[in-house]
Coordinates of C-alpha atoms in Angstrom, one line a residue:
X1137 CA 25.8 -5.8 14.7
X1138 CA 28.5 -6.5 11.8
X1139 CA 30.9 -3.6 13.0
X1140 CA 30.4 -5.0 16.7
X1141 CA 31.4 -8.3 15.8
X1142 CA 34.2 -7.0 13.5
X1143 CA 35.4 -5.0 16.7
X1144 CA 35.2 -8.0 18.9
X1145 CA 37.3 -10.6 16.5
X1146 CA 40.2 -7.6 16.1
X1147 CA 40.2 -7.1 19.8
X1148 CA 40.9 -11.2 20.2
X1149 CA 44.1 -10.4 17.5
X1150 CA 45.8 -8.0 19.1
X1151 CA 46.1 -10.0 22.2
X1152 CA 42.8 -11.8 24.1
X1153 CA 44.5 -14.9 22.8
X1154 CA 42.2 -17.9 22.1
X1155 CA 41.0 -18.7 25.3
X1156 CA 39.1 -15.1 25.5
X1157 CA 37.6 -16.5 22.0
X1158 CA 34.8 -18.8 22.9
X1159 CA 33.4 -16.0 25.7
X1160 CA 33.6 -13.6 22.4
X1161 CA 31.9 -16.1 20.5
X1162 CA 29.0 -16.7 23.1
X1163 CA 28.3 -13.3 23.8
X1164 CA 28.2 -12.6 19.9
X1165 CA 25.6 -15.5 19.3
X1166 CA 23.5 -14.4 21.8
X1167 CA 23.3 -10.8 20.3
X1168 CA 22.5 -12.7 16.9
X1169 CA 19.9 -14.9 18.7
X1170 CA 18.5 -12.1 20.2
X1171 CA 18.1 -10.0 16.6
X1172 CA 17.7 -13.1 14.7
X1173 CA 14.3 -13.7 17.2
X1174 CA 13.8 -9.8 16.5
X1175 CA 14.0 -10.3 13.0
X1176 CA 11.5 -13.5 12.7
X1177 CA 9.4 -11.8 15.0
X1178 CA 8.9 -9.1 12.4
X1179 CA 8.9 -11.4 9.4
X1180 CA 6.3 -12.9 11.0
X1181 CA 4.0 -9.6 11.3
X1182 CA 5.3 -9.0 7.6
X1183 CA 3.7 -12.6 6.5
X1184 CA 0.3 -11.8 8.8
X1185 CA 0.1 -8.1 7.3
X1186 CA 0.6 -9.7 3.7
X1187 CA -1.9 -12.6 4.1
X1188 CA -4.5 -10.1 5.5
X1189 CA -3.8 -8.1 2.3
X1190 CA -4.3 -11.2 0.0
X1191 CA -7.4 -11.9 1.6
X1192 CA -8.4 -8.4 1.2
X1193 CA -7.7 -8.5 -2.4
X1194 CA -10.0 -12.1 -3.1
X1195 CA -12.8 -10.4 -1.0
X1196 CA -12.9 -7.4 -3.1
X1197 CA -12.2 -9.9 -6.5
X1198 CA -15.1 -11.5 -5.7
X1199 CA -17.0 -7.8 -4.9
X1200 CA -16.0 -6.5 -8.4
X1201 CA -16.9 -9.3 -10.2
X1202 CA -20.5 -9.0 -9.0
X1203 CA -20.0 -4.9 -9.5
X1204 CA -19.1 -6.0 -13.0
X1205 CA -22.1 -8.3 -13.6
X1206 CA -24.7 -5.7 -12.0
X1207 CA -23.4 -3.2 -14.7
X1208 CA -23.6 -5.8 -17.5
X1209 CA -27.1 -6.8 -16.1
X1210 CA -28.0 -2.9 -16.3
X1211 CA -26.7 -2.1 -19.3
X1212 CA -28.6 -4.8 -21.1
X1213 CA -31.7 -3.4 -19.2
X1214 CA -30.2 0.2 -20.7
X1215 CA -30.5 -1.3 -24.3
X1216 CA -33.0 -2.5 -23.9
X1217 CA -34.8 0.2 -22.8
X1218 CA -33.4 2.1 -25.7
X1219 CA -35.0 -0.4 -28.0
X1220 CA -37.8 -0.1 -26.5
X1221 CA -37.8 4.1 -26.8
X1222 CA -36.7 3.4 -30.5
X1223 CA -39.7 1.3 -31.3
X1224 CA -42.0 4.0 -29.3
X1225 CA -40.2 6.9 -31.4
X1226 CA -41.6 5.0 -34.5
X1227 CA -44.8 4.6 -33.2
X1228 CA -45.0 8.3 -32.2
X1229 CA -44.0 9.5 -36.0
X1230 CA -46.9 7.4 -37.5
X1231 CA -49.0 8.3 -34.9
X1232 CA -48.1 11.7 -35.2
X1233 CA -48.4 11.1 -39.1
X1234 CA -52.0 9.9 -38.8
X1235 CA -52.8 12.9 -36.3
X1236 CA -51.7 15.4 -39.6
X1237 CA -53.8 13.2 -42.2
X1238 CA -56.9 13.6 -39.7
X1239 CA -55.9 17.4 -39.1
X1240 CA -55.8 17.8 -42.6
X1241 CA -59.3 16.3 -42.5
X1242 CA -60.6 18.6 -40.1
X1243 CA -59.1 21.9 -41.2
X1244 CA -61.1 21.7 -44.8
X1245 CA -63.9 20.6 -42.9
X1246 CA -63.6 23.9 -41.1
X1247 CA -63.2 25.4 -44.0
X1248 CA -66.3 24.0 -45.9
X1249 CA -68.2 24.5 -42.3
X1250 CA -67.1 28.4 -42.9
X1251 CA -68.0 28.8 -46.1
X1252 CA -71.6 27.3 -45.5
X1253 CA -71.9 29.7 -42.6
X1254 CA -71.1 32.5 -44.5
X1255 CA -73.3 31.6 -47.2
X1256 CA -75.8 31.4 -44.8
X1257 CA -75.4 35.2 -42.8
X1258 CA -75.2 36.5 -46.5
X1259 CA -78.8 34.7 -47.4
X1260 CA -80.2 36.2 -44.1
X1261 CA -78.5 34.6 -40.9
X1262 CA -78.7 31.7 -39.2
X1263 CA -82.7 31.9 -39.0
X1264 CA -82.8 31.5 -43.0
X1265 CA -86.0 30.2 -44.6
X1266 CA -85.4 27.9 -46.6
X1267 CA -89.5 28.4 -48.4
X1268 CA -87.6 31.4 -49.6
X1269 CA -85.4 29.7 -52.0
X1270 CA -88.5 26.9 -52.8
X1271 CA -90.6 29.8 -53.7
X1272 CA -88.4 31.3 -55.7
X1273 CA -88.4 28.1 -58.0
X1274 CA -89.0 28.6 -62.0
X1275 CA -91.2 25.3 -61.9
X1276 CA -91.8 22.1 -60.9
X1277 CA -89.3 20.7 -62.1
X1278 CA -86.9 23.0 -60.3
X1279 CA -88.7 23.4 -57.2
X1280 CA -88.1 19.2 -56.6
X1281 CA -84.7 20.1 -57.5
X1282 CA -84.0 22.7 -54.7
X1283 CA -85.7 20.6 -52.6
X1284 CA -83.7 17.7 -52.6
X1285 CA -80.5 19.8 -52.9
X1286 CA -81.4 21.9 -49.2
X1287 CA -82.2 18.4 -47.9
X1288 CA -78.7 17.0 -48.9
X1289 CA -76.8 20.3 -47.3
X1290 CA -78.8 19.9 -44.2
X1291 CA -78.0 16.2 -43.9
X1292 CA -74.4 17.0 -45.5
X1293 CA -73.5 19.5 -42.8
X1294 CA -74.7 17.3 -39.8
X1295 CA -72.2 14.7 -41.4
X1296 CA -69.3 16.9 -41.1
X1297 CA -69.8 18.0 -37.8
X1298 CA -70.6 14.4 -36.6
X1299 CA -67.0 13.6 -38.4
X1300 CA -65.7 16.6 -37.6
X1301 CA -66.0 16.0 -33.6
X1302 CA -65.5 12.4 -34.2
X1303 CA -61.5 13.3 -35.9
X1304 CA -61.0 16.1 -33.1
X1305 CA -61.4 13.1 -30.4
X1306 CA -59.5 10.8 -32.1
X1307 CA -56.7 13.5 -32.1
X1308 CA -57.0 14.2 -28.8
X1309 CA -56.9 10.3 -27.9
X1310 CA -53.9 9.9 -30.0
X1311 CA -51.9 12.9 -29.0
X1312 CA -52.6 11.8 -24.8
X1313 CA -51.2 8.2 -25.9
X1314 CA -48.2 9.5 -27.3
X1315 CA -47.7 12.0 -24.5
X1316 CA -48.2 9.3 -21.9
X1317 CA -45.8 6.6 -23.6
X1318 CA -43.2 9.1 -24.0
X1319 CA -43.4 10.3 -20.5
X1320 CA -43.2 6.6 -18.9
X1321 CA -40.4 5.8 -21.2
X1322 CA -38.1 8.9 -20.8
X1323 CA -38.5 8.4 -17.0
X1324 CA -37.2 4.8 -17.0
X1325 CA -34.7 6.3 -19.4
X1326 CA -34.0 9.1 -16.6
X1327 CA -34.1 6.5 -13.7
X1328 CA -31.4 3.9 -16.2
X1329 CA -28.8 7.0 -16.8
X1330 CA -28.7 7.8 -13.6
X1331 CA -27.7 4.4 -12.4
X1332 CA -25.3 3.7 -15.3
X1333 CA -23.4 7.3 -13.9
X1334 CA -23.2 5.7 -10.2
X1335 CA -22.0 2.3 -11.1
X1336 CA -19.7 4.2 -12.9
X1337 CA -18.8 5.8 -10.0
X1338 CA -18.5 2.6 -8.3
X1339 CA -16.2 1.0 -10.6
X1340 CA -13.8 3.9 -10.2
X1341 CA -14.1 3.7 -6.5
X1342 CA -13.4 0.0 -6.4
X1343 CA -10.3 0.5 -9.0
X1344 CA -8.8 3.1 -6.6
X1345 CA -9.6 0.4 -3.7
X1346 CA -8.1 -1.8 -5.6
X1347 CA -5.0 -0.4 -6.6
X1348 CA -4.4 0.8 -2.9
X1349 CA -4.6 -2.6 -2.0
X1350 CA -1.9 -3.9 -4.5
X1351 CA 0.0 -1.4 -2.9
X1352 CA -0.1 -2.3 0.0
X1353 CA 0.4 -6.2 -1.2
X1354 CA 3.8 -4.6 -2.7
X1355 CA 5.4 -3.1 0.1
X1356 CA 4.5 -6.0 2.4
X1357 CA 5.6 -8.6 0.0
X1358 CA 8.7 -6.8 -0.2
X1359 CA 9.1 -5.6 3.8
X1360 CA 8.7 -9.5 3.8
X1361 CA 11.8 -10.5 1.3
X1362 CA 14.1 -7.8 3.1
X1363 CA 13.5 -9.8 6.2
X1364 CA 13.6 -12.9 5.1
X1365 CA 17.3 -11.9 3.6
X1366 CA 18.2 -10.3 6.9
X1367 CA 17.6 -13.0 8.6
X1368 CA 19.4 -15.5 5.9
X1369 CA 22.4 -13.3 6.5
X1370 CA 21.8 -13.5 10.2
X1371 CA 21.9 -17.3 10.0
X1372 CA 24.7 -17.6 8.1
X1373 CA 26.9 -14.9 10.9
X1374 CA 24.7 -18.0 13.9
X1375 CA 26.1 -20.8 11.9
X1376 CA 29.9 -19.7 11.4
X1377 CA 30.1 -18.3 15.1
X1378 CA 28.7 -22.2 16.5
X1379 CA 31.0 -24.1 14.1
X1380 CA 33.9 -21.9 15.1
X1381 CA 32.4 -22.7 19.2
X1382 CA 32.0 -26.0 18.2
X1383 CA 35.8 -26.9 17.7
X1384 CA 37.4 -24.3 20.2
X1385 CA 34.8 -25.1 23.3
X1386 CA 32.8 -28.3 22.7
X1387 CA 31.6 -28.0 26.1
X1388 CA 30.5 -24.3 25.9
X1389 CA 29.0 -25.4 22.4
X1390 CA 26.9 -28.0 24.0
X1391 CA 25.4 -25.6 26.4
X1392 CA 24.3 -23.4 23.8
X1393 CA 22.8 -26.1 22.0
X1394 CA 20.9 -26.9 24.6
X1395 CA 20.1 -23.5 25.2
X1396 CA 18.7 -23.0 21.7
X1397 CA 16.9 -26.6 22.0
X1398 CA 15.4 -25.3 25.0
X1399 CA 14.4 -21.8 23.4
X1400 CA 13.1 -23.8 20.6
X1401 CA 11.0 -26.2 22.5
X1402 CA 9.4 -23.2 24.4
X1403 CA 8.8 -21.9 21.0
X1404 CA 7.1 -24.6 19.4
X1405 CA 5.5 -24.8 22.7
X1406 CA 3.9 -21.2 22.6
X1407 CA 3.3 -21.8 18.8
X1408 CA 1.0 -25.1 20.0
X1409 CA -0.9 -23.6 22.9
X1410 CA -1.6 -20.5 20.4
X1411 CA -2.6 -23.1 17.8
X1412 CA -5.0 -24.9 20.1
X1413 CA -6.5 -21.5 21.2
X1414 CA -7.3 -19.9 18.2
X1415 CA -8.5 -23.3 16.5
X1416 CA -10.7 -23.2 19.9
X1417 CA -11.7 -19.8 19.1
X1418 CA -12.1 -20.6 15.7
X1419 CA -14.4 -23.4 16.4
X1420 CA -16.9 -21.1 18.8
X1421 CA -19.7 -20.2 16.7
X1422 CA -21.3 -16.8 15.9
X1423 CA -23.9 -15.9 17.7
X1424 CA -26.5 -13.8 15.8
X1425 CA -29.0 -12.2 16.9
X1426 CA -32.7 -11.8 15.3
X1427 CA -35.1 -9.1 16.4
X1428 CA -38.9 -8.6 15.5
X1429 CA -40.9 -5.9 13.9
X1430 CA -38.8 -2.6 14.0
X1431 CA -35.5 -3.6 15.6
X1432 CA -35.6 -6.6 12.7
X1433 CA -36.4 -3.8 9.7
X1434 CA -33.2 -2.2 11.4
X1435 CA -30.9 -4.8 11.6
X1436 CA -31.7 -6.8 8.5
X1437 CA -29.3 -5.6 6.8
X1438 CA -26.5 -5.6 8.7
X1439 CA -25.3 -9.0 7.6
X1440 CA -25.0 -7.4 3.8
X1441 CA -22.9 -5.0 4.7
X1442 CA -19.7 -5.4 2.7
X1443 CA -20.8 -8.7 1.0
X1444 CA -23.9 -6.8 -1.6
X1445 CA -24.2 -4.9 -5.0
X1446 CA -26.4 -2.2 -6.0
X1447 CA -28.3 -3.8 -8.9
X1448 CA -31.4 -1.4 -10.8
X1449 CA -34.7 -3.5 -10.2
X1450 CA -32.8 -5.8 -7.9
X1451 CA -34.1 -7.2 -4.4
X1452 CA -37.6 -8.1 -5.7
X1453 CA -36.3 -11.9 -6.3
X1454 CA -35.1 -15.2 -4.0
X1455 CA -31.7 -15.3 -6.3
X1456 CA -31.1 -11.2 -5.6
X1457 CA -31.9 -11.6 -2.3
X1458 CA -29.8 -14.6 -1.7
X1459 CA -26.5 -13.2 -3.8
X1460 CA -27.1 -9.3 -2.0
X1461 CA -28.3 -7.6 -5.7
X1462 CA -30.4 -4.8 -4.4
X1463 CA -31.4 -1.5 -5.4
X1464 CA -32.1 1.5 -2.9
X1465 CA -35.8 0.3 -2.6
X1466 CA -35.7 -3.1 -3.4
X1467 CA -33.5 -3.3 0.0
X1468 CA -36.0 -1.2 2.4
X1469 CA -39.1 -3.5 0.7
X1470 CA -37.0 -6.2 1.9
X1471 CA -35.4 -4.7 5.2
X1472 CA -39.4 -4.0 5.8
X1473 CA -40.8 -7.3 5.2
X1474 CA -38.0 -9.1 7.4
X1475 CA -39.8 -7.0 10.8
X1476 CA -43.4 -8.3 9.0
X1477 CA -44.3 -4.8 7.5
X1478 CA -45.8 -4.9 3.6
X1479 CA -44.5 -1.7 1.9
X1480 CA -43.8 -1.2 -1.7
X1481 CA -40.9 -1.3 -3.7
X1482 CA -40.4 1.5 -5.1
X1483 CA -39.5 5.7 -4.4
X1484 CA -42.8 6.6 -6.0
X1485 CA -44.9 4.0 -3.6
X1486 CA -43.0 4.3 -0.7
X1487 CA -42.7 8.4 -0.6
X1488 CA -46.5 8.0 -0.4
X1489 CA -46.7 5.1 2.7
X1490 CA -46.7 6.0 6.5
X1491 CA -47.1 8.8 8.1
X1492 CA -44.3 12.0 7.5
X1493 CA -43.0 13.4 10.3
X1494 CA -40.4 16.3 10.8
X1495 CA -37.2 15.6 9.8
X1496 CA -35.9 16.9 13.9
X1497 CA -38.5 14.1 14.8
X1498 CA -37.0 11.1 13.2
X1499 CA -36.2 8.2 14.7
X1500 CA -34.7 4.8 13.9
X1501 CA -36.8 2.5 11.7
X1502 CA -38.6 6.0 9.7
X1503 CA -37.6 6.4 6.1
X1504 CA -35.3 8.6 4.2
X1505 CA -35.2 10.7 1.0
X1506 CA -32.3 11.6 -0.8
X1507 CA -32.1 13.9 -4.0
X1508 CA -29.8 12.2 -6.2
X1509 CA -30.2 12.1 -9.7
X1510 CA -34.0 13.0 -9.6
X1511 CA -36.1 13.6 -6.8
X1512 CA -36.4 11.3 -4.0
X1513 CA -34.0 9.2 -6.1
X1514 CA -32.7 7.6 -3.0
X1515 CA -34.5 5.7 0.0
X1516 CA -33.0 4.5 3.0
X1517 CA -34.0 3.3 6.8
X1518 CA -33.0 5.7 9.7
X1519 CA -30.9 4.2 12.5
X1520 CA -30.4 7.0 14.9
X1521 CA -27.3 8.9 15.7
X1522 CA -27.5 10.7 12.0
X1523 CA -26.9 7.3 10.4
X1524 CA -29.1 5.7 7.8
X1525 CA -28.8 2.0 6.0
X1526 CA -29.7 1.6 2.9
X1527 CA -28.1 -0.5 -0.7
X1528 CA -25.8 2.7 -2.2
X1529 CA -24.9 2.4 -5.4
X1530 CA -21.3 3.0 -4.8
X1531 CA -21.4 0.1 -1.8
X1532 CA -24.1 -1.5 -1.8
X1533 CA -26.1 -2.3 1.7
X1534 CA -24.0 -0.1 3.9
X1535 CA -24.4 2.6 6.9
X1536 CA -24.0 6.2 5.7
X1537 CA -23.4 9.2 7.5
X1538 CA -26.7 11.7 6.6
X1539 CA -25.4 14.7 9.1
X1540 CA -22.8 15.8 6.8
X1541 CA -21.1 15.2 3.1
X1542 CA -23.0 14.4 0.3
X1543 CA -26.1 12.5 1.9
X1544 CA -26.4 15.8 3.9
X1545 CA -26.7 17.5 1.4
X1546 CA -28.7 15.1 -0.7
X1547 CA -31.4 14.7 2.2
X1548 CA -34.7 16.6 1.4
X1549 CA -36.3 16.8 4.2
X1550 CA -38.8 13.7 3.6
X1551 CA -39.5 11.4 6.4
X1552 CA -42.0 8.4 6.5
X1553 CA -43.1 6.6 9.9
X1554 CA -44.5 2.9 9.0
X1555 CA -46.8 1.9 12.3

């Protein structure tokens, strides 16, 4: 455009003469117009593209900052935990402490128990007679003596096997407590890991996001400041040409002024009627729509999506519910409840509730398995076409593809239909 213009005023030197100079001057300010309307027209976009990006970025502020809080809510749960396993350690040691003392206990008892045996195959067996040993007493004296002494081992030795199986039991008791509070305790442990590894997972995710987002707020904040300095230039080329029109061809001037008034009005006139529309639009409410029994289990959900945070243990409370803080079963409990069905809420229970069917049998509104971090770590609700919903860790409540990728592979086969 410069070099056209440039051409144009050296053609009026070497000879137009200055009454070619207004026409040059009009058809040059029209070609300015034209890319001055072409370059607004794009700074416009640019401003659009940039505030949709800025919005963007406050949306997914506000998403990380509730990704951030379920991670400090689950890491407290973590320490918790840990705390808790510490405590149960210490309990196990002088549990395990009291099992050797009573062990210790019940081998000499064995012992003792051994020796009397063997004392009594080397007098003659288990069938001894005792009016043997009586007999051969020396006197009196010493026959009372023996008596009393056979008496005390008899009663003696039914006092160590009473103890004996009394210790054995208490063992047993003590070893099956340990064994079970270990067990519960390393699986919360198991189930606490796991999520602490996928919110990990999130965070990275929503960093990337994040950072492709800034991105993107860079180059159209500066696609933005090249166009608004195009069109600053522009102006200034608009403004010289008119003042130079202005003194040669007042008349010519006046036309284009009104011509630009004109293009103006229409202009403002546009930017009204668009106004009015899209505040009309604006102002038309949402419809929603609200389904019952399966349909609602499906599309509970659906107003979560984008706007929730996988949470460990979350979904089971009004305030979860309310700020979208679920957990993979804590959201199908829910989801379930919304169509009127009671199901539990948790991958233990809820492996265990409905009917299974094939997995080629599915259909919408049947429940999903995943293999995750443990078996049947993940639950979600089918909705046909290969597509499950269900609160993912690395989302929260979102629709995933199960036909292929990871949740393909994660699937196990296990299907539950609740009638």
């Amino acid at each position: 455009m410069k070099k056209k213009i440039i051409a144009l005023n050296t053609t009026i030197m070497l000879g137009l003469g200055a009454f070619a100079l207004p026409a040059v001057n009009a058809e040059s300010l029209d070609d300015i117009k034209k890319e001055r309307s072409d370059v607004k027209s794009d700074l416009s976009k640019a401003e659009k593209e940039l505030a949709a990006v800025l919005t963007e970025l406050n949306g997914l502020e506000e998403k990380i900052a509730k990704v951030d809080q379920a991670v400090a809510d689950n890491e407290k749960i973590v320490k918790e935990t840990e705390k808790e396993i510490e405590e149960a350690k210490a309990k196990v040691k002088k549990l395990e402490e009291e099992i050797k003392v009573i062990q210790e206990r019940i081998d000499k008892r064995s012992e003792i128990l051994k020796e009397r045996a063997v004392a009594i195959q080397n007098s003659g067996g288990s069938n001894v007679n005792y009016i043997e040993v009586l007999l051969g007493s020396t006197s009196f004296s010493d026959f009372v003596d023996r008596v009393g002494a056979i008496s005390k081992i008899v009663d003696a030795d039914e006092e160590l096997l009473i103890q004996h199986d009394k210790d054995k039991k208490e063992v047993e008791e003590k070893k099956a407590t340990v064994d079970k509070e270990l067990t519960t305790l390393n699986e919360k442990m198991t189930d606490l890991e796991g999520m602490r590894e996928q919110l990990k997972e999130q965070e990275a995710q929503n960093d990337k996001l994040k950072a492709e987002l800034k991105e993107k707020e860079e180059v159209a904040a500066e696609k933005k400041s090249k166009l608004q300095a195009k069109d600053v230039d522009l102006a200034a080329m608009q403004a010289e040409i008119e003042s130079s029109m202005a003194r040669q061809a007042p008349v010519e001037a006046s036309v284009t002024n009104n011509e630009s008034t004109s293009t103006a009005n229409t202009t403002n006139s546009n930017s009204s009627s668009k106004s009015k529309s899209s505040a009309k639009a604006s102002s038309t409410p949402a419809s929603t729509t609200v389904g019952s029994g399966m349909q609602a289990v499906i599309s509970a959900g659906n107003k979560y999506i984008g706007k929730s945070v996988y949470v460990f243990g979350g979904g089971r409370s009004a305030s979860d519910i309310a700020a979208g803080r679920f957990d993979c079963s804590g959201f199908v409990h829910w989801a379930f409840a919304q169509g009127g069905y009671s199901v539990g809420a948790s991958t233990d229970a809820l492996k265990n509730q409905g009917t299974p069917v094939p997995a080629s049998q599915m259909q919408p509104g049947d429940m999903v398995f995943f293999n995750t971090y443990k078996t049947d770590g993940h639950v979600g609700i089918y909705i046909g076409g290969g597509k499950f919903i269900g609160s993912q860790s690395s989302t929260g409540v979102a629709i995933a593809d199960m036909s292929s990728g990871y949740w393909a592979k994660a699937f196990n086969g296990r299907v539950n239909r609740i009638n």
